[in-house]
XYZ file of C-alpha atoms in Angstrom:
777
model
C 20.476 33.381 10.474
C 24.261 33.623 10.735
C 25.609 37.168 10.171
C 27.601 36.090 7.104
C 24.918 34.017 5.391
C 22.950 35.571 2.531
C 19.168 36.001 2.599
C 17.068 33.411 0.775
C 15.585 34.384 -2.593
C 13.517 31.187 -2.919
C 12.745 27.989 -0.992
C 12.536 24.246 -1.641
C 11.270 21.507 0.629
C 13.754 19.148 -1.050
C 16.834 20.695 -2.656
C 19.044 18.389 -4.742
C 22.485 19.655 -5.741
C 23.884 18.031 -8.882
C 22.430 17.411 -12.313
C 23.320 13.742 -12.556
C 21.837 10.324 -12.060
C 21.736 10.369 -8.245
C 19.755 13.639 -8.091
C 17.295 12.631 -10.797
C 16.754 9.217 -9.214
C 16.244 10.838 -5.809
C 13.694 13.293 -7.219
C 11.769 10.492 -8.915
C 11.845 8.362 -5.743
C 10.635 11.236 -3.572
C 7.486 11.546 -5.649
C 6.999 7.787 -5.923
C 7.227 7.533 -2.128
C 4.583 10.230 -1.687
C 6.718 13.286 -0.913
C 4.724 16.505 -0.667
C 6.153 19.967 -1.214
C 8.586 21.428 -3.711
C 11.535 19.569 -5.259
C 14.317 21.550 -6.915
C 17.370 20.155 -8.740
C 20.384 22.451 -9.193
C 22.328 21.389 -12.311
C 25.614 22.991 -13.292
C 25.101 21.783 -16.870
C 22.600 23.592 -19.051
C 20.580 20.436 -19.718
C 18.399 17.871 -17.953
C 20.131 14.970 -16.116
C 21.294 12.288 -18.541
C 23.018 8.900 -18.497
C 26.822 9.248 -18.659
C 28.026 5.690 -19.540
C 27.277 6.138 -23.293
C 29.665 9.103 -23.423
C 32.734 6.834 -23.492
C 31.254 4.208 -25.786
C 28.260 4.531 -28.068
C 28.486 8.307 -28.601
C 32.206 8.276 -29.462
C 31.816 5.225 -31.674
C 29.044 6.722 -33.807
C 29.996 8.572 -36.974
C 27.591 11.422 -36.219
C 27.293 13.267 -32.883
C 24.374 12.069 -30.760
C 22.764 12.884 -27.434
C 22.734 10.531 -24.420
C 19.376 9.377 -23.124
C 17.757 11.416 -20.349
C 17.247 9.900 -16.899
C 13.722 11.345 -16.886
C 11.837 12.913 -19.768
C 10.985 16.608 -19.657
C 7.302 15.683 -19.317
C 8.117 13.657 -16.196
C 9.579 16.673 -14.434
C 6.498 18.680 -15.351
C 4.052 15.963 -14.271
C 5.766 15.457 -10.921
C 6.330 19.112 -10.200
C 10.134 18.874 -10.162
C 11.964 22.081 -11.008
C 15.423 21.886 -12.610
C 17.628 24.979 -12.377
C 19.879 24.468 -15.420
C 23.272 26.062 -15.753
C 23.297 26.909 -12.033
C 26.082 25.953 -9.647
C 26.052 25.861 -5.852
C 28.857 28.022 -4.445
C 28.220 27.878 -0.686
C 26.269 25.766 1.793
C 25.136 27.077 5.197
C 23.726 24.034 7.032
C 23.036 25.903 10.271
C 20.611 28.189 8.374
C 19.398 25.602 5.827
C 20.628 27.814 2.977
C 22.492 27.180 -0.299
C 24.006 30.059 -2.273
C 24.229 29.673 -6.051
C 26.049 31.599 -8.763
C 23.005 32.461 -10.912
C 19.820 31.703 -8.948
C 20.375 33.523 -5.698
C 20.110 31.746 -2.358
C 17.759 28.825 -1.755
C 16.359 27.862 1.642
C 15.806 24.117 1.978
C 13.968 21.710 4.233
C 16.076 18.702 3.261
C 19.249 18.860 1.170
C 20.888 16.169 -0.980
C 24.418 16.790 -2.238
C 25.069 14.709 -5.347
C 27.478 16.906 -7.289
C 29.523 13.962 -8.554
C 33.193 14.108 -9.432
C 35.530 15.875 -11.822
C 38.380 14.302 -13.837
C 41.854 14.344 -12.314
C 44.000 16.589 -14.516
C 47.618 15.781 -15.213
C 50.275 18.176 -13.999
C 53.078 17.363 -16.424
C 55.149 19.330 -18.919
C 52.903 20.365 -21.808
C 49.665 19.454 -20.005
C 48.171 22.868 -20.882
C 48.478 22.321 -24.647
C 45.378 22.261 -26.801
C 44.004 18.919 -27.975
C 44.252 17.242 -24.551
C 40.760 16.094 -23.613
C 39.113 14.883 -20.421
C 35.742 13.152 -20.423
C 32.915 13.892 -17.996
C 30.125 15.742 -19.803
C 28.310 15.686 -23.136
C 30.320 18.729 -24.184
C 33.528 16.815 -23.417
C 32.298 13.871 -25.508
C 31.361 16.186 -28.381
C 34.853 17.704 -28.271
C 36.471 14.264 -28.519
C 34.030 13.272 -31.272
C 35.013 16.339 -33.316
C 38.736 15.644 -32.742
C 38.208 12.091 -34.015
C 36.478 13.439 -37.138
C 39.555 15.449 -38.192
C 42.387 13.532 -36.526
C 43.739 10.053 -37.290
C 46.056 9.314 -34.371
C 45.082 9.365 -30.695
C 46.860 8.521 -27.455
C 44.618 7.435 -24.589
C 46.227 7.834 -21.169
C 44.887 5.456 -18.546
C 43.774 1.841 -18.920
C 40.930 1.654 -16.444
C 37.270 1.759 -17.432
C 37.046 5.144 -19.180
C 40.346 4.664 -21.005
C 39.483 1.150 -22.138
C 36.041 2.132 -23.461
C 37.349 5.266 -25.214
C 40.183 3.269 -26.841
C 37.738 0.665 -28.092
C 35.270 3.246 -29.439
C 37.893 5.313 -31.266
C 39.571 2.249 -32.740
C 36.190 1.170 -34.101
C 36.024 4.607 -35.722
C 39.195 3.619 -37.604
C 41.699 5.735 -35.684
C 45.237 4.676 -34.853
C 45.104 4.186 -31.081
C 47.923 4.009 -28.548
C 46.759 3.065 -25.037
C 49.183 4.058 -22.271
C 48.410 1.519 -19.555
C 51.235 2.140 -17.127
C 53.183 -0.583 -15.377
C 50.138 -2.363 -13.826
C 48.585 -2.984 -17.242
C 44.932 -2.867 -18.285
C 42.066 -3.057 -15.801
C 44.526 -3.000 -12.903
C 41.812 -2.338 -10.262
C 40.401 -5.797 -10.972
C 43.597 -7.273 -9.522
C 43.716 -10.324 -11.740
C 46.496 -10.951 -14.309
C 44.317 -13.329 -16.318
C 41.821 -10.525 -16.995
C 44.595 -8.118 -17.979
C 46.146 -10.698 -20.306
C 42.810 -11.448 -21.954
C 42.034 -7.811 -22.720
C 45.604 -6.978 -23.751
C 45.352 -9.743 -26.333
C 41.879 -8.602 -27.406
C 43.102 -5.036 -27.944
C 46.187 -6.188 -29.829
C 43.983 -8.306 -32.120
C 41.957 -5.176 -32.883
C 45.063 -3.145 -33.651
C 45.383 -1.115 -30.437
C 48.954 -0.533 -29.256
C 48.949 -1.166 -25.494
C 51.990 0.496 -23.906
C 53.029 -0.469 -20.362
C 54.920 2.654 -19.412
C 54.264 5.866 -17.494
C 53.740 9.175 -19.242
C 56.476 11.809 -18.884
C 54.901 14.781 -20.662
C 53.443 16.257 -23.862
C 55.118 17.846 -26.854
C 53.805 20.443 -29.264
C 53.481 24.126 -30.116
C 49.918 25.401 -29.580
C 48.412 21.921 -29.621
C 49.685 18.523 -28.604
C 51.699 16.689 -31.239
C 53.207 13.809 -29.298
C 53.172 12.055 -25.926
C 56.501 11.391 -24.242
C 56.898 8.239 -22.131
C 59.260 7.510 -19.259
C 60.786 4.635 -21.231
C 61.951 7.193 -23.834
C 59.363 6.351 -26.454
C 57.630 9.176 -28.353
C 54.028 8.638 -29.527
C 53.008 11.077 -32.307
C 49.318 12.006 -32.141
C 46.638 14.441 -33.285
C 44.907 14.558 -29.907
C 44.956 12.932 -26.457
C 42.227 11.615 -24.148
C 43.138 11.356 -20.458
C 41.280 9.057 -18.084
C 43.327 8.619 -14.909
C 40.606 8.944 -12.314
C 38.287 11.521 -10.780
C 38.027 13.504 -7.571
C 34.780 14.419 -5.770
C 33.372 17.893 -6.416
C 33.722 19.422 -2.942
C 35.266 22.861 -3.378
C 31.994 24.704 -2.754
C 31.730 23.096 0.699
C 34.668 24.979 2.193
C 33.427 26.721 5.319
C 30.222 24.656 5.457
C 31.327 22.670 8.492
C 30.439 19.356 6.829
C 32.854 16.515 7.593
C 34.890 15.719 4.477
C 37.442 12.945 3.882
C 37.892 11.865 0.237
C 34.241 12.749 -0.186
C 31.439 13.913 2.069
C 31.395 11.623 5.086
C 27.948 10.084 5.570
C 26.532 7.553 8.008
C 24.803 4.296 7.117
C 21.655 6.257 6.223
C 23.636 8.593 3.891
C 23.239 11.483 6.342
C 26.095 13.969 6.623
C 27.387 15.547 9.828
C 24.765 18.316 9.493
C 21.069 17.958 10.228
C 18.807 17.444 7.203
C 21.763 17.145 4.804
C 22.406 13.936 2.821
C 24.949 12.936 0.179
C 24.865 10.276 -2.560
C 26.772 9.007 -5.568
C 30.370 9.771 -6.517
C 30.691 12.443 -3.828
C 29.658 10.305 -0.819
C 32.171 8.613 1.484
C 30.074 5.933 3.149
C 30.648 2.969 5.435
C 30.175 -0.264 3.522
C 28.899 -2.961 5.939
C 29.406 -5.679 3.306
C 33.180 -5.098 3.306
C 33.396 -3.425 6.726
C 35.194 -0.279 5.550
C 34.608 3.301 4.466
C 34.730 3.854 0.712
C 33.600 5.988 -2.193
C 32.287 4.472 -5.440
C 32.144 6.156 -8.838
C 29.783 3.890 -10.772
C 26.358 4.282 -12.381
C 24.830 1.502 -10.283
C 25.939 3.096 -7.021
C 24.481 6.488 -8.002
C 21.088 4.917 -8.693
C 20.980 2.930 -5.455
C 22.216 5.746 -3.229
C 19.973 8.348 -4.854
C 16.978 6.114 -4.245
C 17.950 5.348 -0.638
C 18.782 8.972 0.214
C 15.324 10.027 -0.979
C 13.616 7.457 1.210
C 15.668 8.473 4.217
C 14.910 12.153 3.586
C 11.310 11.027 4.132
C 12.256 9.461 7.480
C 12.404 5.792 6.534
C 15.782 5.201 8.238
C 17.069 2.557 5.805
C 20.757 1.544 5.801
C 22.890 1.328 2.679
C 24.223 -2.211 2.363
C 24.234 -2.837 -1.373
C 26.962 -4.587 -3.361
C 28.589 -2.309 -5.908
C 28.691 -3.342 -9.563
C 29.604 -1.875 -12.935
C 29.320 -2.850 -16.578
C 31.893 -2.302 -19.316
C 31.618 -2.836 -23.079
C 34.758 -2.947 -25.273
C 34.706 -4.107 -28.888
C 32.385 -7.130 -28.939
C 32.941 -8.068 -25.294
C 30.799 -6.908 -22.401
C 31.433 -7.814 -18.795
C 30.129 -7.027 -15.344
C 32.142 -6.711 -12.162
C 30.463 -7.097 -8.775
C 31.917 -6.451 -5.330
C 35.456 -5.525 -4.285
C 38.583 -7.330 -5.471
C 41.056 -5.938 -2.955
C 41.710 -8.279 -0.049
C 40.286 -11.358 -1.792
C 43.279 -13.589 -2.637
C 41.466 -16.774 -3.701
C 40.175 -17.274 -7.262
C 37.834 -19.837 -8.800
C 37.230 -19.855 -12.557
C 34.081 -20.961 -14.364
C 34.021 -21.375 -18.127
C 36.860 -20.010 -20.247
C 37.802 -16.732 -21.964
C 38.135 -18.526 -25.298
C 34.394 -19.250 -25.350
C 33.508 -15.764 -24.060
C 31.557 -17.510 -21.313
C 33.861 -16.882 -18.401
C 33.656 -15.914 -14.770
C 36.176 -15.431 -11.984
C 35.000 -15.662 -8.409
C 37.108 -13.790 -5.849
C 37.047 -15.293 -2.351
C 38.471 -14.679 1.091
C 38.299 -17.580 3.533
C 35.757 -19.260 1.222
C 33.432 -16.222 1.318
C 32.731 -14.647 -2.119
C 33.881 -11.020 -2.253
C 33.802 -10.149 -5.952
C 32.843 -11.512 -9.357
C 34.065 -10.867 -12.875
C 31.605 -12.293 -15.390
C 31.095 -12.186 -19.150
C 28.664 -14.214 -21.213
C 27.322 -16.015 -18.150
C 23.642 -16.501 -17.136
C 21.934 -13.638 -15.315
C 20.671 -16.022 -12.627
C 24.249 -17.004 -11.807
C 25.365 -13.367 -11.518
C 22.401 -12.464 -9.310
C 22.966 -15.512 -7.092
C 26.650 -14.717 -6.579
C 25.813 -11.081 -5.880
C 23.608 -12.328 -3.036
C 26.410 -14.548 -1.742
C 28.695 -11.499 -1.633
C 26.116 -9.238 -0.021
C 25.229 -11.703 2.704
C 28.784 -12.936 3.272
C 27.927 -16.581 2.705
C 30.626 -19.171 3.332
C 30.616 -21.663 0.425
C 33.449 -23.927 1.585
C 31.294 -27.048 1.440
C 30.254 -26.217 -2.129
C 33.699 -25.379 -3.507
C 34.462 -28.969 -4.660
C 31.327 -28.790 -6.831
C 32.298 -25.626 -8.693
C 34.199 -27.588 -11.316
C 31.457 -30.158 -11.806
C 29.446 -30.046 -15.012
C 25.909 -28.837 -14.451
C 26.559 -27.118 -11.132
C 24.848 -23.725 -10.867
C 25.146 -21.203 -8.098
C 21.416 -21.006 -7.647
C 21.746 -24.459 -6.063
C 23.511 -22.860 -3.100
C 21.034 -22.033 -0.323
C 22.104 -18.521 0.548
C 20.782 -18.373 4.092
C 18.357 -19.909 6.562
C 15.968 -17.421 8.126
C 14.010 -17.849 11.356
C 11.060 -15.485 11.871
C 9.843 -15.237 15.473
C 6.626 -13.538 16.489
C 5.683 -11.633 19.583
C 3.268 -13.292 21.958
C 4.328 -12.798 25.589
C 4.538 -16.084 27.440
C 3.697 -17.958 24.225
C 7.244 -17.135 23.127
C 8.397 -20.195 25.087
C 6.946 -22.220 22.188
C 9.688 -20.693 20.001
C 12.261 -22.037 22.452
C 11.024 -25.582 21.792
C 11.089 -25.022 18.026
C 14.731 -23.947 18.236
C 15.534 -27.161 20.131
C 13.906 -29.190 17.336
C 15.783 -27.298 14.615
C 19.098 -27.870 16.363
C 18.299 -31.568 16.684
C 17.870 -31.597 12.907
C 21.133 -29.625 12.447
C 19.183 -26.663 11.045
C 20.817 -23.408 12.124
C 19.625 -19.902 11.257
C 21.826 -17.365 9.529
C 19.251 -14.630 10.139
C 16.759 -14.278 12.979
C 14.023 -11.680 12.571
C 11.907 -11.116 15.629
C 9.244 -8.923 17.135
C 8.767 -8.320 20.867
C 9.459 -11.572 22.754
C 10.542 -13.046 19.412
C 13.246 -10.376 19.175
C 14.422 -11.284 22.684
C 14.557 -14.970 21.740
C 16.388 -13.968 18.560
C 19.027 -12.007 20.475
C 19.741 -15.036 22.661
C 20.015 -17.202 19.518
C 22.471 -14.737 17.952
C 24.545 -14.716 21.142
C 24.646 -18.537 21.251
C 24.866 -19.659 17.600
C 24.405 -23.400 16.993
C 23.661 -24.102 20.668
C 20.937 -21.599 21.500
C 18.281 -24.013 22.801
C 19.986 -24.566 26.150
C 20.392 -20.821 26.743
C 16.788 -20.174 25.735
C 15.453 -22.811 28.092
C 17.523 -21.396 30.924
C 16.229 -17.884 30.138
C 12.596 -18.980 30.158
C 12.907 -20.948 33.361
C 14.688 -18.015 35.018
C 11.875 -15.585 34.309
C 9.010 -18.012 35.047
C 6.913 -17.669 38.196
C 5.412 -20.383 40.425
C 1.854 -21.345 39.488
C -0.893 -21.837 42.077
C -1.726 -25.380 43.148
C -5.072 -25.861 41.378
C -6.293 -29.199 40.082
C -8.375 -27.876 37.202
C -5.930 -27.006 34.407
C -7.958 -24.262 32.658
C -8.603 -22.639 36.041
C -4.906 -22.880 36.907
C -3.941 -21.143 33.660
C -6.499 -18.409 34.167
C -5.470 -17.865 37.766
C -1.768 -17.816 36.816
C -2.470 -15.179 34.187
C -4.502 -13.063 36.591
C -1.751 -13.182 39.226
C 0.800 -12.027 36.660
C -1.506 -9.201 35.608
C -1.781 -8.123 39.250
C 1.788 -8.683 40.451
C 3.851 -8.841 37.237
C 6.831 -11.077 36.471
C 9.611 -10.006 38.862
C 12.411 -10.560 36.352
C 10.533 -9.124 33.362
C 8.054 -6.396 34.323
C 6.413 -5.085 37.492
C 3.131 -3.190 38.017
C 3.175 0.526 38.663
C 0.286 0.484 41.150
C 2.486 -0.880 43.950
C 5.119 1.833 43.498
C 4.991 4.788 45.885
C 2.573 7.420 44.708
C 4.130 10.703 43.717
C 2.763 13.908 42.387
C 4.077 17.370 41.782
C 0.629 18.780 42.571
C -1.294 17.677 45.674
C -4.460 15.847 44.733
C -3.239 14.946 41.228
C -1.783 11.634 40.093
C 1.404 11.263 38.094
C 0.255 10.735 34.446
C 0.892 7.133 33.432
C 1.749 6.025 29.893
C 1.756 2.297 30.786
C 0.586 -0.154 33.434
C 3.936 -1.872 33.962
C 7.600 -1.010 34.387
C 9.923 -2.826 31.937
C 13.119 -2.096 33.904
C 13.573 -5.617 35.399
C 13.915 -7.049 31.881
C 17.022 -4.946 31.324
C 19.060 -6.873 33.911
C 17.836 -10.266 32.690
C 18.637 -9.482 29.043
C 22.115 -8.238 29.870
C 22.695 -11.588 31.571
C 21.746 -13.654 28.489
C 22.710 -11.426 25.544
C 26.255 -10.371 24.704
C 25.413 -7.115 22.953
C 29.043 -6.292 22.182
C 29.423 -9.566 20.257
C 26.284 -9.298 18.114
C 28.003 -7.564 15.184
C 30.513 -10.419 14.899
C 27.967 -13.210 15.376
C 27.371 -15.504 12.381
C 23.662 -15.004 13.108
C 22.273 -11.665 11.935
C 19.552 -10.264 14.203
C 16.704 -8.081 12.938
C 14.281 -6.614 15.486
C 11.364 -4.372 14.553
C 9.780 -1.487 16.452
C 7.397 1.301 15.496
C 8.247 4.962 15.981
C 5.530 6.377 18.243
C 5.635 9.841 16.696
C 5.962 8.973 12.982
C 4.137 5.586 12.944
C 7.022 4.253 10.798
C 8.142 0.648 11.291
C 11.906 0.601 11.837
C 14.281 -2.344 11.739
C 17.210 -2.647 14.133
C 19.941 -4.672 12.441
C 22.785 -6.199 14.471
C 25.104 -5.957 11.443
C 24.340 -2.250 11.056
C 23.220 -0.823 14.393
C 25.201 -0.775 17.618
C 22.695 -3.050 19.320
C 21.886 -2.365 22.963
C 19.371 -3.679 25.435
C 17.186 -0.676 24.577
C 16.714 -1.980 21.037
C 15.227 -5.203 22.420
C 13.090 -3.363 24.941
C 11.847 -1.069 22.150
C 10.734 -4.078 20.110
C 8.813 -5.414 23.115
C 7.232 -2.191 24.375
C 3.603 -3.125 23.709
C 1.161 -0.441 24.861
C -0.675 0.147 27.087
C 0.922 -2.552 29.209
C 4.497 -1.435 28.690
C 5.956 2.062 28.163
C 7.661 3.222 25.011
C 11.438 2.907 24.930
C 13.548 5.917 24.015
C 16.669 5.537 21.851
C 18.393 8.838 21.194
C 15.593 11.272 20.455
C 13.158 8.634 19.142
C 10.467 6.758 21.039
C 9.385 3.232 20.132
C 6.569 0.776 20.721
C 6.322 -2.935 19.918
C 6.751 -3.610 16.179
C 3.946 -6.184 16.338
C 1.511 -3.286 16.206
C 2.374 -3.020 12.508
C 3.507 -6.558 11.638
C 3.970 -9.560 13.898
C 5.781 -11.565 11.179
C 8.587 -9.376 9.782
C 9.369 -11.439 6.683
C 8.939 -8.425 4.409
C 11.641 -6.652 6.387
C 13.940 -9.687 5.999
C 13.497 -9.623 2.229
C 14.053 -5.854 2.142
C 17.229 -6.045 4.224
C 18.636 -9.408 3.198
C 17.075 -10.267 -0.150
C 14.937 -13.236 -1.160
C 17.358 -15.243 -3.292
C 17.924 -18.724 -1.916
C 16.240 -17.984 1.400
C 14.811 -20.916 3.348
C 12.443 -19.306 5.840
C 10.904 -20.822 8.962
C 8.071 -18.758 10.451
C 7.023 -19.711 13.963
C 3.349 -18.769 14.176
C 2.180 -18.351 17.763
C -1.394 -17.512 16.809
C -3.531 -20.010 14.924
C -4.824 -18.803 11.555
C -7.628 -21.369 11.275
C -10.026 -21.946 14.146
C -13.749 -22.685 14.659
C -16.201 -19.840 15.134
C -16.176 -18.528 18.744
C -19.161 -19.540 20.884
C -18.941 -17.009 23.716
C -17.594 -13.551 24.485
C -14.364 -14.893 26.026
C -13.611 -16.837 22.849
C -14.476 -13.780 20.735
C -11.865 -11.718 22.607
C -9.288 -14.507 22.294
C -9.969 -14.921 18.579
C -9.692 -11.165 18.056
C -6.159 -11.180 19.485
C -5.214 -14.213 17.394
C -6.318 -12.472 14.208
C -4.567 -9.216 15.146
C -1.246 -10.949 15.754
C -1.489 -13.862 13.305
C 1.083 -14.229 10.531
C 0.654 -11.794 7.665
C 3.168 -12.586 4.940
C 2.563 -10.572 1.807
C 1.923 -12.810 -1.155
C 3.640 -11.661 -4.287
C 1.849 -13.889 -6.785
C 0.709 -11.033 -9.023
C 4.123 -9.370 -8.923
C 5.906 -12.591 -9.799
C 3.432 -13.235 -12.615
C 4.230 -9.815 -14.072
C 7.946 -10.492 -13.631
C 7.649 -13.770 -15.547
C 5.769 -11.984 -18.336
C 8.457 -9.276 -18.456
C 11.150 -11.930 -18.773
C 9.310 -13.573 -21.650
C 8.948 -10.203 -23.358
C 12.661 -9.400 -22.971
C 13.746 -12.763 -24.341
C 11.240 -12.427 -27.179
C 12.752 -9.097 -28.176
C 16.298 -10.469 -27.954
C 15.346 -13.377 -30.207
C 14.704 -11.006 -33.137
C 17.854 -8.853 -32.822
C 21.295 -9.872 -34.033
C 23.300 -12.241 -31.837
C 26.035 -9.717 -31.000
C 23.551 -7.104 -29.783
C 21.642 -9.702 -27.771
C 24.874 -10.877 -26.140
C 25.729 -7.300 -25.147
C 22.278 -6.684 -23.690
C 22.502 -9.858 -21.615
C 25.507 -8.403 -19.779
C 23.812 -5.120 -18.857
C 23.050 -4.680 -15.131
C 19.329 -3.910 -15.735
C 19.044 -7.191 -17.662
C 20.736 -9.078 -14.823
C 18.472 -7.369 -12.281
C 15.305 -8.363 -14.137
C 16.258 -11.807 -15.410
C 18.142 -12.739 -12.250
C 15.505 -11.500 -9.820
C 14.789 -14.235 -7.260
C 11.503 -15.971 -6.855
C 9.710 -15.806 -3.529
C 11.593 -17.531 -0.693
C 10.628 -21.015 0.434
C 8.511 -20.629 3.577
C 7.922 -23.215 6.283
C 5.308 -22.392 8.906
C 5.441 -24.011 12.313
C 2.082 -23.297 13.926
C 1.233 -23.391 17.608
C -2.169 -25.059 17.673
C -3.927 -23.544 20.696
C -6.575 -25.424 22.649
C -10.056 -23.860 22.682
C -10.097 -23.828 26.500
C -7.023 -21.604 26.711
C -7.887 -18.355 28.527
C -7.777 -15.061 26.656
C -4.954 -14.040 29.007
C -2.767 -16.985 27.932
C 0.043 -14.696 26.828
C 0.225 -13.496 30.470
C 0.621 -17.013 31.858
C 4.342 -16.998 32.745
C 3.962 -19.861 35.221
C 6.748 -22.427 35.236
C 4.355 -25.236 34.360
C 2.849 -23.412 31.364
C 6.280 -22.326 30.149
C 7.372 -25.966 30.193
C 4.252 -27.003 28.295
C 4.883 -24.378 25.599
C 8.491 -25.519 25.206
C 7.390 -29.145 24.795
C 4.677 -28.137 22.312
C 7.223 -26.200 20.260
C 9.640 -29.119 20.314
C 6.941 -31.502 19.049
C 5.724 -29.095 16.339
C 9.282 -28.432 15.190
C 10.067 -32.129 14.908
C 6.912 -32.733 12.870
C 7.745 -29.843 10.563
C 11.171 -31.285 9.774
C 9.567 -34.644 8.935
C 6.743 -33.143 6.881
C 3.008 -33.143 7.737
C 1.872 -36.654 8.618
C -1.458 -36.197 10.377
C -4.147 -33.581 10.950
C -2.880 -30.808 13.198
C 0.783 -31.404 12.354
C 2.935 -28.400 11.599
C 2.979 -27.470 7.944
C 5.524 -26.201 5.479
C 4.250 -23.704 2.966
C 5.638 -22.014 -0.114
C 3.419 -19.256 -1.511
C 0.537 -20.692 0.456
C 0.774 -24.320 -0.704
C 1.500 -27.084 1.786
C 4.851 -28.722 1.166
C 6.868 -31.165 3.252
C 10.179 -29.956 4.595
C 12.870 -32.555 3.909
C 15.059 -33.721 6.794
C 18.085 -32.554 4.796
C 17.062 -28.905 5.001
C 20.282 -26.871 4.553
C 22.223 -25.937 7.661
């Protein structure tokens, strides 16, 4: 313990600082994900975590004071063993000792720490700013103070025309107050960077009797309490009270001296980890790198707090997931609700759908024909969800732009991305090379390649050579191939080729350890082996064919899976998130006991095929399912006659171990459909205005806009019964060529649709479907 740090008075395996949405969501997620040990939330407010959005709307609008809904019920905390220290504030953090000092609960020792203390309102420093009757809104107590002021007062000035100011103005006007809204020179909703939106809401507010003033505030006037607001244009606005909403700043003061890196928030990496071990940050307080927009930012919205709290909890459990969500927020003013998705800054192009007059209106913000943000009100949830996917996955829609103005066009018609899933299978991976040649012949190009082992290596070459990968793949496979023995009997030749590789290796891929000089630190004892082969030769070959520095900028996103040897967790290396190196590919292909584990940093990895040889679930988790057209190249036949001898038993065992396993979500999608019917049934019996408001809420969009399962095409390598059990070791030039030709033929058949027994099949949720030649590219 450091000399200056206080002793611990209690301990928590998971300590969550902040009594808001991010902390409560993290606590819930920890238990849902199986976390063992104690969970403690430190809340500065003397109440359980609650939802804050109603504070500026529903609560102020109601005639009687009311309480916001809790994030979790009190019984939930009890059932899950989550302790909430209410009315307690963290005052110091000592990361080197894993200690947090508080003002009323002593010092707490933690195993993992989440900082989610949120933000505090920016307070004006102007003449008269210390007068009574000037309110800021952050907590229930703040909302109750404004509610009481509205009960006795009749005139209010709201300073700030962003989200808080707009909602407060609307709520108080609906209470019957005289409202002046000081918007400043930029006007209302300036962060949305669209004059048409500002004009629409300025008109809406004027129609409801709100005076929107485009001037800056100069100060306040009054004796003990505020009596008027003075503007820079010389105007004086008499009032009974004032509500200020000009922004917030992250709550960081207690971190002075902690050593944590801070820059407009707590700086976190893509996993929401801070600069200190075992310390994470989420929500309003976190400054994170946003891979969707390729910049560091901090977001102060409800949706972001939920997503980051959930992800931080999973990463505190060692799941290593990156944060790559698209931010969104919802706003309700008068009878109009809207949602805004993405980031408006830096997106100069605009495309409109619908019209504000009909209250069915959307504005799509684009940069170089790539959607970057969306303003939407009164539009279908499926459309909002589809565009959110386009933003998240940076999809170029240039070829669809002429259709946007056509009647009947819907964004769900846009295929978001093509996905190619490549399995591991040693020498059988040459079959994938032939499939890629067939896809390119049909002008089908992947946007995402997810691979395991040799499939990850093929995927890296595809990402390095987008739209013309087949030639590079064929060159790669012919470079690593070895000469086969001159034997007339083909099955014998294959078996002999495999045995020679097992004995002597593949010079450009892996070499056996038994021909290396023997060495031992103790006479009479052998060096302990952890593998039969050395993977080092592959490093030079991969560096020749893969431009690792260019992977992040490639239009093809590469996902490679590996399993952590020590934690047994499957991890995904993502070229758009990770700084991809040759070690990431070697890690994905380090299949024991043949090949050694690969070390990256302080972690050790084996082949991801041990857990899953078809990483479609990881694609959906990282890249979503909406609009995905997936091609799975299956190197191991699923259907095959019963083995008749021990050799065939061993071969069939390996085929079953590594065959495609794509989780079917039929039950889940059935429940989702039932939930949608229930929601629409409920909305059909409420009044139209309430139903319209509910249809704009983010949870409604998430449920009603949730994508169905992706369309899946399987291209299967049909193996001959006489193939030796060591076929994946047959790296002979002749066999490599045969695999490439077989893949080319199977790929061509798949694009045409199944025409004869044994042809490649296209499947969606397990049902055979033809793949049309016009598959999107």
